PDB file of C-alpha atoms and ligand atoms in Angstrom:
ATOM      1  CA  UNK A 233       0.000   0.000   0.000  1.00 90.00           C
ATOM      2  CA  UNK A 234       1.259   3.099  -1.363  1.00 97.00           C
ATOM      3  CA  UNK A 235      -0.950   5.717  -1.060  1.00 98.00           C
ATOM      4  CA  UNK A 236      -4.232   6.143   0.976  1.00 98.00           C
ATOM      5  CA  UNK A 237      -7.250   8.889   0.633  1.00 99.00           C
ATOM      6  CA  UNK A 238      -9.211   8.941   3.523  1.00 98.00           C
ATOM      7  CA  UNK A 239     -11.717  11.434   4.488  1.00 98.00           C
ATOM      8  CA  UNK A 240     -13.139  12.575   8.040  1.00 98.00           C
ATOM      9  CA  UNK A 241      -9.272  12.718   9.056  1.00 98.00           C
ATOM     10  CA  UNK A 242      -9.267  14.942  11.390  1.00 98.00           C
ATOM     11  CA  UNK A 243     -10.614  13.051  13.950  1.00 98.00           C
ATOM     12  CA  UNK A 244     -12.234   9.650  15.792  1.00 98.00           C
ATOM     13  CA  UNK A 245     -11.492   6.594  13.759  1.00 98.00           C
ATOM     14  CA  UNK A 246     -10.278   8.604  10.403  1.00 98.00           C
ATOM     15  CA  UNK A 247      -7.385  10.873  12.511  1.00 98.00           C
ATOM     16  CA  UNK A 248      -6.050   7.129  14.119  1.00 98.00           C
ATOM     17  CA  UNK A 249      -6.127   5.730  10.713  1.00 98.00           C
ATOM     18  CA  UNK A 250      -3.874   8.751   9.306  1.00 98.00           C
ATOM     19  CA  UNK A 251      -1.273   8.150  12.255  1.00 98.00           C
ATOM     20  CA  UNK A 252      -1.051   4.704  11.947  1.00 98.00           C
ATOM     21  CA  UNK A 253      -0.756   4.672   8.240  1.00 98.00           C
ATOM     22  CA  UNK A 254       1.698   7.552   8.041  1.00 98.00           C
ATOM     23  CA  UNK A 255       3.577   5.440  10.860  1.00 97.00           C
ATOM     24  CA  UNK A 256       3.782   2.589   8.568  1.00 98.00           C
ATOM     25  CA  UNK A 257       5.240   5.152   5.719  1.00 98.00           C
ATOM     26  CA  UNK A 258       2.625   4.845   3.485  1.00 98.00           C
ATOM     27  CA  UNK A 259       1.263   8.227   2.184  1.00 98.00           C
ATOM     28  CA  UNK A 260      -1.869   9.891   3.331  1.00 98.00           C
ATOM     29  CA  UNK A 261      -4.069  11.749   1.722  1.00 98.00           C
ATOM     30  CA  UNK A 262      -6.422  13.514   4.310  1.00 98.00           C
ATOM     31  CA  UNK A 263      -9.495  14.984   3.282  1.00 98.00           C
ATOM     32  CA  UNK A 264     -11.174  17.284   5.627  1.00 98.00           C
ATOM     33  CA  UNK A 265     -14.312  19.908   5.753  1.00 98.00           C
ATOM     34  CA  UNK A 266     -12.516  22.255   7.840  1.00 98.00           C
ATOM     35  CA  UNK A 267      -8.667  22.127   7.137  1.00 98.00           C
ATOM     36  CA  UNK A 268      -7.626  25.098   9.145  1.00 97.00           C
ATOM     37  CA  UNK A 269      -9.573  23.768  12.035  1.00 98.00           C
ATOM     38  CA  UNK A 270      -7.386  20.599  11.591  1.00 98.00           C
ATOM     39  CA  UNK A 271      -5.191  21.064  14.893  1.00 98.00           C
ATOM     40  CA  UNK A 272      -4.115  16.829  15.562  1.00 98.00           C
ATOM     41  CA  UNK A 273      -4.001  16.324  11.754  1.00 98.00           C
ATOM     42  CA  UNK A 274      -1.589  19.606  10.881  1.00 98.00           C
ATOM     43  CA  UNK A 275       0.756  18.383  13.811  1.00 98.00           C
ATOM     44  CA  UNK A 276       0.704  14.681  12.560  1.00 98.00           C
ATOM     45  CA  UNK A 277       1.688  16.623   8.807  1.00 98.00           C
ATOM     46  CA  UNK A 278       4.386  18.569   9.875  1.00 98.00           C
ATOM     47  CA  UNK A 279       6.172  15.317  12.022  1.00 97.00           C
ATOM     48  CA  UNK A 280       9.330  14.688   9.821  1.00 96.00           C
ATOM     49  CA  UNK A 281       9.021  11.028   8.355  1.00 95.00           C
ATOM     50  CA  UNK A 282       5.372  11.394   7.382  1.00 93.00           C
ATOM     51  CA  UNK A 283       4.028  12.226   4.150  1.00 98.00           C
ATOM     52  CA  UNK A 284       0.072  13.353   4.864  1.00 98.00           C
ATOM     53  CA  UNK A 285      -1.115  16.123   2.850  1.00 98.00           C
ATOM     54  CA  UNK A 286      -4.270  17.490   4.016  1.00 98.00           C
ATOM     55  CA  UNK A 287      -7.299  18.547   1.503  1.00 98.00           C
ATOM     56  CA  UNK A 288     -10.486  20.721   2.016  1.00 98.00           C
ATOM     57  CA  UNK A 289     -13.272  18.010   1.224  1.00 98.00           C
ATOM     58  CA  UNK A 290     -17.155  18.906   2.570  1.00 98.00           C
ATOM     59  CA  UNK A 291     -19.316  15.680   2.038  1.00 98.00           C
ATOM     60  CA  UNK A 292     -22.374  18.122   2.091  1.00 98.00           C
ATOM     61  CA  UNK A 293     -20.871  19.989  -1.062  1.00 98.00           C
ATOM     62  CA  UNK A 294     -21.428  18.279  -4.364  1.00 97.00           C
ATOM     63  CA  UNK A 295     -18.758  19.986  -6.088  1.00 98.00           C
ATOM     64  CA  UNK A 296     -16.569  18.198  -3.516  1.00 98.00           C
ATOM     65  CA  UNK A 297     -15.450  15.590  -5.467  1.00 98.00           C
ATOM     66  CA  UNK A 298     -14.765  17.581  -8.856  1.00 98.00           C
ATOM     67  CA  UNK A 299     -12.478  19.319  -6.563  1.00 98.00           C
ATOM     68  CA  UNK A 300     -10.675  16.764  -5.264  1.00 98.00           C
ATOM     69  CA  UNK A 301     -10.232  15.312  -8.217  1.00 98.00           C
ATOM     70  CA  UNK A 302      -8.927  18.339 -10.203  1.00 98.00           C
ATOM     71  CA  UNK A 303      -6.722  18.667  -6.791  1.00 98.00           C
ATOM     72  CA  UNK A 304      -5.036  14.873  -7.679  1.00 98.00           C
ATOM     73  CA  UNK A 305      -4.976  14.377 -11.006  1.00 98.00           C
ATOM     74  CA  UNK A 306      -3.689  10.680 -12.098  1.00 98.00           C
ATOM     75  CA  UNK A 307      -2.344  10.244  -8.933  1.00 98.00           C
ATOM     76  CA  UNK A 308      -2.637   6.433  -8.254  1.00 98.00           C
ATOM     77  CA  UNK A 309      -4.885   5.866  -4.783  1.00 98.00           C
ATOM     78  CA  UNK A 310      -4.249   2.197  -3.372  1.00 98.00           C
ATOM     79  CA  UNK A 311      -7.567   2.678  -0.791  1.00 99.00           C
ATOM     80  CA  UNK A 312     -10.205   5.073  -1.001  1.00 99.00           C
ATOM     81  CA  UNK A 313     -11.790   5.269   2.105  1.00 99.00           C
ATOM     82  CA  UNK A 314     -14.710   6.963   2.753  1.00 99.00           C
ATOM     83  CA  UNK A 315     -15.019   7.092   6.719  1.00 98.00           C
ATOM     84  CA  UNK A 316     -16.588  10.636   7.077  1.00 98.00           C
ATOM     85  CA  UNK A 317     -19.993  10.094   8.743  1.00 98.00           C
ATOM     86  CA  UNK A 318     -22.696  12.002  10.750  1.00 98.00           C
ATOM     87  CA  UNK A 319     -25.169  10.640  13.213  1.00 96.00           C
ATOM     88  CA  UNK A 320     -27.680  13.305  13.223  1.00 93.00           C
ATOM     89  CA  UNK A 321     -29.187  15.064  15.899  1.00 81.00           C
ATOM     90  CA  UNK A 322     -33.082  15.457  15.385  1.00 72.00           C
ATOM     91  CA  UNK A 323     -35.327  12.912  17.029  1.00 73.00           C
ATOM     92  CA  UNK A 324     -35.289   9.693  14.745  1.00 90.00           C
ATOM     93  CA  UNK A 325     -37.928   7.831  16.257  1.00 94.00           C
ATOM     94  CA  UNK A 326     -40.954   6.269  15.343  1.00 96.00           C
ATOM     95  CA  UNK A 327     -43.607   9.055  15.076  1.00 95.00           C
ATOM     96  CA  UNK A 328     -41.284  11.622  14.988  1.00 93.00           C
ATOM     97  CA  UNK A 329     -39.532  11.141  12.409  1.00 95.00           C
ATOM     98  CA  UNK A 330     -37.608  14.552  10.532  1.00 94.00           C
ATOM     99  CA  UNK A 331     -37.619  13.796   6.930  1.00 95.00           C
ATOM    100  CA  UNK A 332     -34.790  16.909   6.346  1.00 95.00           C
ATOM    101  CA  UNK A 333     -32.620  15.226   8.118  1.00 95.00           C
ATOM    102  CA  UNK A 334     -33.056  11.945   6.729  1.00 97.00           C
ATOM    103  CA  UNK A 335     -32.449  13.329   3.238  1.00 97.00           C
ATOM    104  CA  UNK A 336     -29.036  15.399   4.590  1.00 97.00           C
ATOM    105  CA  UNK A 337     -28.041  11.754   5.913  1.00 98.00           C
ATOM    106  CA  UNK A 338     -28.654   9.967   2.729  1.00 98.00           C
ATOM    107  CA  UNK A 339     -26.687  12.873   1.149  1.00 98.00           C
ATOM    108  CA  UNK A 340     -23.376  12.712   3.555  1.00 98.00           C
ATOM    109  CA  UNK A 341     -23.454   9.405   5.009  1.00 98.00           C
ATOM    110  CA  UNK A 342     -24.901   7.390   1.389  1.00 98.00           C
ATOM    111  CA  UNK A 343     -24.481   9.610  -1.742  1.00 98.00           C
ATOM    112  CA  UNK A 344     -21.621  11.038  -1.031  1.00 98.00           C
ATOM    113  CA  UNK A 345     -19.407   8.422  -0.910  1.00 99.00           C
ATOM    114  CA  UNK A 346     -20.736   7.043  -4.240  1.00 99.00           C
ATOM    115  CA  UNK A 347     -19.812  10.458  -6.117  1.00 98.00           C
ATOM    116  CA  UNK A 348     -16.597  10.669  -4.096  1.00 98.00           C
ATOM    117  CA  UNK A 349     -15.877   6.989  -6.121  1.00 99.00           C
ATOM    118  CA  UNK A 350     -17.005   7.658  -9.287  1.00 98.00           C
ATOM    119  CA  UNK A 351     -15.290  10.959  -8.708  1.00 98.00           C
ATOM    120  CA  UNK A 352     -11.810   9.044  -8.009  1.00 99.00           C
ATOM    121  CA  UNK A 353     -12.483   5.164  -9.336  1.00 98.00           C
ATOM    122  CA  UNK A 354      -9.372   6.084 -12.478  1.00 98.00           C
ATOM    123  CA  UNK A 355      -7.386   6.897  -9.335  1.00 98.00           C
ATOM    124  CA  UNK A 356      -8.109   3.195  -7.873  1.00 99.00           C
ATOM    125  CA  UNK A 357      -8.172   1.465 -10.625  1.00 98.00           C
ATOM    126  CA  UNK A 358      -4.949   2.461 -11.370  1.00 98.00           C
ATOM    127  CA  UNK A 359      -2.962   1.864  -8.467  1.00 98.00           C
ATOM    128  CA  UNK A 360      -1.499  -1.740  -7.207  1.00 98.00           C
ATOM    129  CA  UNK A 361      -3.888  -2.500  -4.605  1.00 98.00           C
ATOM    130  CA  UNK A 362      -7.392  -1.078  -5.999  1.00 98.00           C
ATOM    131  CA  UNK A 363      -9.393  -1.003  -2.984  1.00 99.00           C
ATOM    132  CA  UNK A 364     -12.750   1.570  -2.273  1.00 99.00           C
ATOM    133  CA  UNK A 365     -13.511   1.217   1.690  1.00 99.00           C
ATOM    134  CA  UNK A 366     -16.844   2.485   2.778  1.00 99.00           C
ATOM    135  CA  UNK A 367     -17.330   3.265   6.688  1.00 98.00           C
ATOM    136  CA  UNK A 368     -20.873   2.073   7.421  1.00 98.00           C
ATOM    137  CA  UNK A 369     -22.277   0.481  10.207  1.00 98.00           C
ATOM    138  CA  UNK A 370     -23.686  -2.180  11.843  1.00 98.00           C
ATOM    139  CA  UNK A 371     -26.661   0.114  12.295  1.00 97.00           C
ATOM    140  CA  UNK A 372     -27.565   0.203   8.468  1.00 98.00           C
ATOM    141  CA  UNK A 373     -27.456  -4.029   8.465  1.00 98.00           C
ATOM    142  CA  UNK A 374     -31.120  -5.128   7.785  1.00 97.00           C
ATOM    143  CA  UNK A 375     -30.148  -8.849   9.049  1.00 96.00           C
ATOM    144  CA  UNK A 376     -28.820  -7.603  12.452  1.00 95.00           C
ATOM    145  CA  UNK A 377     -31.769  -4.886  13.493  1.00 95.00           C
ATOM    146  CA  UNK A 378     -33.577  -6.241  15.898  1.00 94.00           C
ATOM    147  CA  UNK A 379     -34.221  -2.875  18.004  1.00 93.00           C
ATOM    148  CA  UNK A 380     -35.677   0.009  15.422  1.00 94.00           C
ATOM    149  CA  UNK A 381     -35.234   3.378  15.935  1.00 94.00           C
ATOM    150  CA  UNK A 382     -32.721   5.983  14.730  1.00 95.00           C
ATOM    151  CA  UNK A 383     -34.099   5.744  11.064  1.00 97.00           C
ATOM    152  CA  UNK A 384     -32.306   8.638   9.581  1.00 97.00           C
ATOM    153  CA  UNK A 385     -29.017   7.187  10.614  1.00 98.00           C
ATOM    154  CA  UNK A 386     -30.178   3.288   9.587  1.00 97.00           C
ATOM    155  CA  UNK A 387     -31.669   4.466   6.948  1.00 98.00           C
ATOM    156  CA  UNK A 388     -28.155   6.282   5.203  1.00 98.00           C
ATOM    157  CA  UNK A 389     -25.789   3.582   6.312  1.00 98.00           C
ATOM    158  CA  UNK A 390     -28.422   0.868   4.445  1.00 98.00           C
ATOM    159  CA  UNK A 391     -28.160   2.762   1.722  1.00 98.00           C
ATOM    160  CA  UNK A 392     -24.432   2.995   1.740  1.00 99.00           C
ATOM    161  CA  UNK A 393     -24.116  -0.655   2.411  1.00 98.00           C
ATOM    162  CA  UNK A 394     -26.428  -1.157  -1.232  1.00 98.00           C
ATOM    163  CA  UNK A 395     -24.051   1.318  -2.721  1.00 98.00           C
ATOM    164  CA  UNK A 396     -21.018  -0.814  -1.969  1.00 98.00           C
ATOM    165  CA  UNK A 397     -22.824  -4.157  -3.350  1.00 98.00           C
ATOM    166  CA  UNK A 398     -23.158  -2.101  -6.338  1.00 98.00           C
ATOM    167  CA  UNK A 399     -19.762  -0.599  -6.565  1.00 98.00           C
ATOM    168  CA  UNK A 400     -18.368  -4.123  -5.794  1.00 98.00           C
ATOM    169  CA  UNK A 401     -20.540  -5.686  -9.411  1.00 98.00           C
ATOM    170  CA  UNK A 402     -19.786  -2.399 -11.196  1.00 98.00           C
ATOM    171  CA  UNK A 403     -16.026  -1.996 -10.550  1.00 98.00           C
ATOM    172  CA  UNK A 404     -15.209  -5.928 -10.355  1.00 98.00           C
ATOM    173  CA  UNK A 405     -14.119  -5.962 -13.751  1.00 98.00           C
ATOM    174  CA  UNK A 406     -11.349  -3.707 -13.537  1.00 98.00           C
ATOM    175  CA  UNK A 407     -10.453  -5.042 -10.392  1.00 98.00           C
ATOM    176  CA  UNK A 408     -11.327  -2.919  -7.659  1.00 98.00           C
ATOM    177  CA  UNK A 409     -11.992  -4.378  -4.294  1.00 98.00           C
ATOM    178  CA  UNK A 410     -15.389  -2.498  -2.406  1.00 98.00           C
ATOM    179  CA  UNK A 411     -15.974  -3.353   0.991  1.00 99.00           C
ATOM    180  CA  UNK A 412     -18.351  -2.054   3.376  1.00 99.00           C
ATOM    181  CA  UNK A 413     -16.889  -1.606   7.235  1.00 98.00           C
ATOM    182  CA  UNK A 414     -18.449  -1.625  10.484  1.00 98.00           C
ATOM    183  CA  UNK A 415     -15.987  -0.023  12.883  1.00 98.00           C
ATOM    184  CA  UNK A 416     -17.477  -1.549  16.279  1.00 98.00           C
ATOM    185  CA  UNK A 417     -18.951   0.804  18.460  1.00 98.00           C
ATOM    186  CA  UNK A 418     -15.899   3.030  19.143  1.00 98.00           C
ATOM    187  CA  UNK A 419     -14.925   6.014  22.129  1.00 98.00           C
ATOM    188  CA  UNK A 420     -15.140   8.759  19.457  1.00 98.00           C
ATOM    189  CA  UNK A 421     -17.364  11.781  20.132  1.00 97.00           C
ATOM    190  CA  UNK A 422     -19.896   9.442  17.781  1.00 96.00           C
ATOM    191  CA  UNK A 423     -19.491   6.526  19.834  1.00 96.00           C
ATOM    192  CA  UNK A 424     -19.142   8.248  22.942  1.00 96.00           C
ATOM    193  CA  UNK A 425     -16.611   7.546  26.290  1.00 97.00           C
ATOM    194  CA  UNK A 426     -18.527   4.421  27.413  1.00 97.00           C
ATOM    195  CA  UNK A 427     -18.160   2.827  23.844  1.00 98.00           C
ATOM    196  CA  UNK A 428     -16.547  -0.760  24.563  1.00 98.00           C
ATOM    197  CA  UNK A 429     -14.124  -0.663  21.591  1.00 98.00           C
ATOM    198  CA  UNK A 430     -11.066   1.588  21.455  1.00 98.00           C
ATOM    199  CA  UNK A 431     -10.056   3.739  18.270  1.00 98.00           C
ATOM    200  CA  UNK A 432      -6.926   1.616  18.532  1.00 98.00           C
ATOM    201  CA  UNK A 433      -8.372  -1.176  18.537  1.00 98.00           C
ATOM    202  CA  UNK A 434     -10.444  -0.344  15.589  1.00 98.00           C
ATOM    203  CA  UNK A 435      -8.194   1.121  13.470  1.00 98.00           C
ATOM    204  CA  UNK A 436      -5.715  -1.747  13.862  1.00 98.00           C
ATOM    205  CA  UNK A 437      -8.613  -4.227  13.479  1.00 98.00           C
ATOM    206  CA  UNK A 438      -9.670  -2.043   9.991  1.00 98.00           C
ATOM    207  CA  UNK A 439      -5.862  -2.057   8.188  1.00 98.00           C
ATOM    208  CA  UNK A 440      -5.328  -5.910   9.338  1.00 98.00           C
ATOM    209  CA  UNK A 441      -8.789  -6.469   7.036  1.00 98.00           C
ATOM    210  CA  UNK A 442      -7.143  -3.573   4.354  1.00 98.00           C
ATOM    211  CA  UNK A 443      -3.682  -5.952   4.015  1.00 98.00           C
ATOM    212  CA  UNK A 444      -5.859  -8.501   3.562  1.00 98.00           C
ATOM    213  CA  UNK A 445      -8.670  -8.444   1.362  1.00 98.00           C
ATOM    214  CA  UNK A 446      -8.547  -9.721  -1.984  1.00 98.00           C
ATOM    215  CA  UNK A 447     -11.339  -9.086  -5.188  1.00 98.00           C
ATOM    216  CA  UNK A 448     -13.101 -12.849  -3.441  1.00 98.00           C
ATOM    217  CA  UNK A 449     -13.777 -10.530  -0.252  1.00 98.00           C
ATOM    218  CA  UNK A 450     -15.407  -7.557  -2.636  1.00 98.00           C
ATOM    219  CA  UNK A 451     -18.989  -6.756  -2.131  1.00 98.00           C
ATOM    220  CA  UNK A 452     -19.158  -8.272   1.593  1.00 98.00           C
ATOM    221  CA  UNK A 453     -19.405  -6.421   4.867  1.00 98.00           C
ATOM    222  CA  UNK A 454     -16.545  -6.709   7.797  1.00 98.00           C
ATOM    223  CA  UNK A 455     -16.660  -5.934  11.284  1.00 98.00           C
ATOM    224  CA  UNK A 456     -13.467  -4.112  12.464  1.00 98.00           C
ATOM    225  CA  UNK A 457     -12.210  -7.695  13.394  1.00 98.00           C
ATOM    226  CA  UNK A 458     -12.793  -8.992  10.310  1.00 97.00           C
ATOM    227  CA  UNK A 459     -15.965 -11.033  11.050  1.00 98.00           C
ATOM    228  CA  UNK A 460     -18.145 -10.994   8.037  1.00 98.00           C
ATOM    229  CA  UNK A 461     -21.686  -9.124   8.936  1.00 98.00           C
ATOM    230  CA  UNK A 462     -25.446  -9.966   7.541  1.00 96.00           C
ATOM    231  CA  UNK A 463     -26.451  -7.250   4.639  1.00 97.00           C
TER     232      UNK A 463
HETATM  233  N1  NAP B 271     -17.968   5.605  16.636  1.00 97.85           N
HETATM  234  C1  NAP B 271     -18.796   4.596  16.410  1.00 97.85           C
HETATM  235  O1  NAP B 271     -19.190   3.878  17.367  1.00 97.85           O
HETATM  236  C2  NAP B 271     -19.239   4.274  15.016  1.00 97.85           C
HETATM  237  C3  NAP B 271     -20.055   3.145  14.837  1.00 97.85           C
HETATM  238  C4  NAP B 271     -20.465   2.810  13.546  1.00 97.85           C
HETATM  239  C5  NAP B 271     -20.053   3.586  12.472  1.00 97.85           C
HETATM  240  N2  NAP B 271     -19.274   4.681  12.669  1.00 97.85           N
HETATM  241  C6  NAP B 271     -18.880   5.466  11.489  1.00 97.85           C
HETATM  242  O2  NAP B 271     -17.490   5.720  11.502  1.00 97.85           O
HETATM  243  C7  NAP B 271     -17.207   6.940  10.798  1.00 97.85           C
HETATM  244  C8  NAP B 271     -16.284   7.805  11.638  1.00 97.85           C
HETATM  245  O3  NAP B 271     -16.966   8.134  12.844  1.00 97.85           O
HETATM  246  P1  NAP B 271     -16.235   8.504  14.216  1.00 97.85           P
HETATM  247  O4  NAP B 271     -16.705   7.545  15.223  1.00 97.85           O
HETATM  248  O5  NAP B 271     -14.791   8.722  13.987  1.00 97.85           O
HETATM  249  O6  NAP B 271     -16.989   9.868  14.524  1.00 97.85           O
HETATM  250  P2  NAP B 271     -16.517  11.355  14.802  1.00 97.85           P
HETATM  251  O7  NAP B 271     -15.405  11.405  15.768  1.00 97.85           O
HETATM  252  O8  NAP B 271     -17.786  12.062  15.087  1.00 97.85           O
HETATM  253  O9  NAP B 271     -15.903  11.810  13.391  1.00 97.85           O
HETATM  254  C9  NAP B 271     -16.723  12.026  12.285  1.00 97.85           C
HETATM  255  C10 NAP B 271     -15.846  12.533  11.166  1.00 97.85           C
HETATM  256  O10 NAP B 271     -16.659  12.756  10.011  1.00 97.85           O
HETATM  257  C11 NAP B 271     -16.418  14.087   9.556  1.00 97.85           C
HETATM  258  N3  NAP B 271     -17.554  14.670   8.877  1.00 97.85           N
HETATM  259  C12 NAP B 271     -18.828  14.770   9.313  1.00 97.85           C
HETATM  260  N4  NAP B 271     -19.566  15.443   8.419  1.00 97.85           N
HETATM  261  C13 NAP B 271     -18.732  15.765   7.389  1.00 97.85           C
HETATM  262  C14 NAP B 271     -18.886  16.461   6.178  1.00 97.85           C
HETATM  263  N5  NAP B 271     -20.057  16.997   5.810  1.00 97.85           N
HETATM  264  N6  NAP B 271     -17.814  16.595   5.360  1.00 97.85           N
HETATM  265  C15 NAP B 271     -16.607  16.080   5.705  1.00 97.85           C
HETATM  266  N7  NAP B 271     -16.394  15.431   6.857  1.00 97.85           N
HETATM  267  C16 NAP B 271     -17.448  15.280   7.686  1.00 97.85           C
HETATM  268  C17 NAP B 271     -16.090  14.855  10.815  1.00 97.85           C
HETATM  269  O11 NAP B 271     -15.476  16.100  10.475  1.00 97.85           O
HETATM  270  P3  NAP B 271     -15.802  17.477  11.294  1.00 97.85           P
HETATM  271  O12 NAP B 271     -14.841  17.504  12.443  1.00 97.85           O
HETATM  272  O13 NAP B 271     -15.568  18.548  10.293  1.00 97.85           O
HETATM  273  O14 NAP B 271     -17.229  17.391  11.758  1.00 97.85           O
HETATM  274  C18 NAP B 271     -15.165  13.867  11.499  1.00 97.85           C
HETATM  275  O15 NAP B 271     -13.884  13.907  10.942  1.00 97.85           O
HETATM  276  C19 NAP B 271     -18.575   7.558  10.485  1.00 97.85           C
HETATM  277  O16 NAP B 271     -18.923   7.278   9.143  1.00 97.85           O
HETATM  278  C20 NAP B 271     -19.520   6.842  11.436  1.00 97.85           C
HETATM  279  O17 NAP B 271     -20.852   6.799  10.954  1.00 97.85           O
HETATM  280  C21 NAP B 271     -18.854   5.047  13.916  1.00 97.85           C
END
């Protein structure tokens, strides 16, 4: 592995995987919606050894992608990884459910990871190890809800997860890997403090399954440990 794009990096789960992956002197790419307000992720780019260059990238902003590409080029990306992700805030109940803020979920959490791929699949497909990684959750499986609730959030990440199934037929032939991730529930201001999985433990669990993966694996869904998970 090369080169990495990863977006959310400037914190939680995405900010671990930048260290780790810059540690391991691979180069990141680290998008971000607010680079200036990028504190942990401009100190991790300025460490000598580490080769992270850090990239405005708003998940809400269509023309996101256009710029990201224009920003790139033919540069060859070994993993795209989409891990940028909101939870949403409005009630998501039953009865009270905010139909605005399912859409803006679909739109950050589902859609824009597709354009971000279609944006950058050249980039993938030409690089050595071809793989698009899509952050989901566990939340968005239809096999594994057994407790309702929090539609605007199950609702995007089920969506995402049918956008990687697709990706995985639609990209198979020039062989690109697309996986869909669960990350465990993880101490990140998402997962909160009482989370039971560390972003360590995540994030080592996640680029294990990255090293691994081959175009057999493409089109399934992995916990962080590498379990597969029901669609
Ligand atoms: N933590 C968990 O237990 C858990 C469980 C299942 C799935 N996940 C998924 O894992 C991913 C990472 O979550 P996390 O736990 O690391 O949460 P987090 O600490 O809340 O980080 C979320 C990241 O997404 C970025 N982001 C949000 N909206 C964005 C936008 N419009 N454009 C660009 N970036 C945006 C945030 O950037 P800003 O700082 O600019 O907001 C931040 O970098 C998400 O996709 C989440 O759904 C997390």
């Amino acid at each position: 592995m090369k080169t990495v794009l990863i977006t959310g990096a400037n914190r939680g789960i995405g900010l671990e995987h930048v260290h780790r992956f810059a540690k391991r002197g691979i180069q990141v790419l680290a998008a971000v919606r607010s680079p200036t307000d990028a504190v942990e992720l401009h100190k991790l780019a300025d460490t000598p050894g580490n080769f992270i260059t850090v990239l405005p990238y708003d998940a809400s902003d269509p023309a996101a992608p256009a710029g990201l590409k224009a920003a790139l080029g033919d540069t060859s990306i070994d993993l795209l990884f989409a891990n940028a992700g909101v939870m949403g805030e409005r009630k998501q109940s039953f009865g009270s459910v905010d139909v605005e803020e399912v859409l803006h979920l679909v739109r950050v959490n589902s859609l824009a990871p597709l354009k971000l791929a279609e944006a950058l699949a050249d980039n993938v497909a030409n690089s050595a190890n071809k793989l698009i990684a899509l952050q989901s959750s566990q939340m968005g499986s239809i096999g594994d809800n057994s407790s309702g609730g929090y539609y605007a959030y199950r609702v995007s990440k089920a969506a995402l997860n049918m956008v990687a199934k697709s990706m995985s037929n639609d990209l198979r032939s020039r062989g690109v890997i697309t996986v869909a991730l669960h990350p465990g529930w993880v101490q990140t201001r998402m997962g909160g403090a009482g989370a039971p999985v560390t972003v360590a433990q995540c994030v080592a669990g996640q680029q294990a399954l990255f090293d691994r993966v081959t175009l057999l694996d493409s089109g399934h869904f992995f916990n962080y440990d590498g379990r597969e998970l029901p669609w």
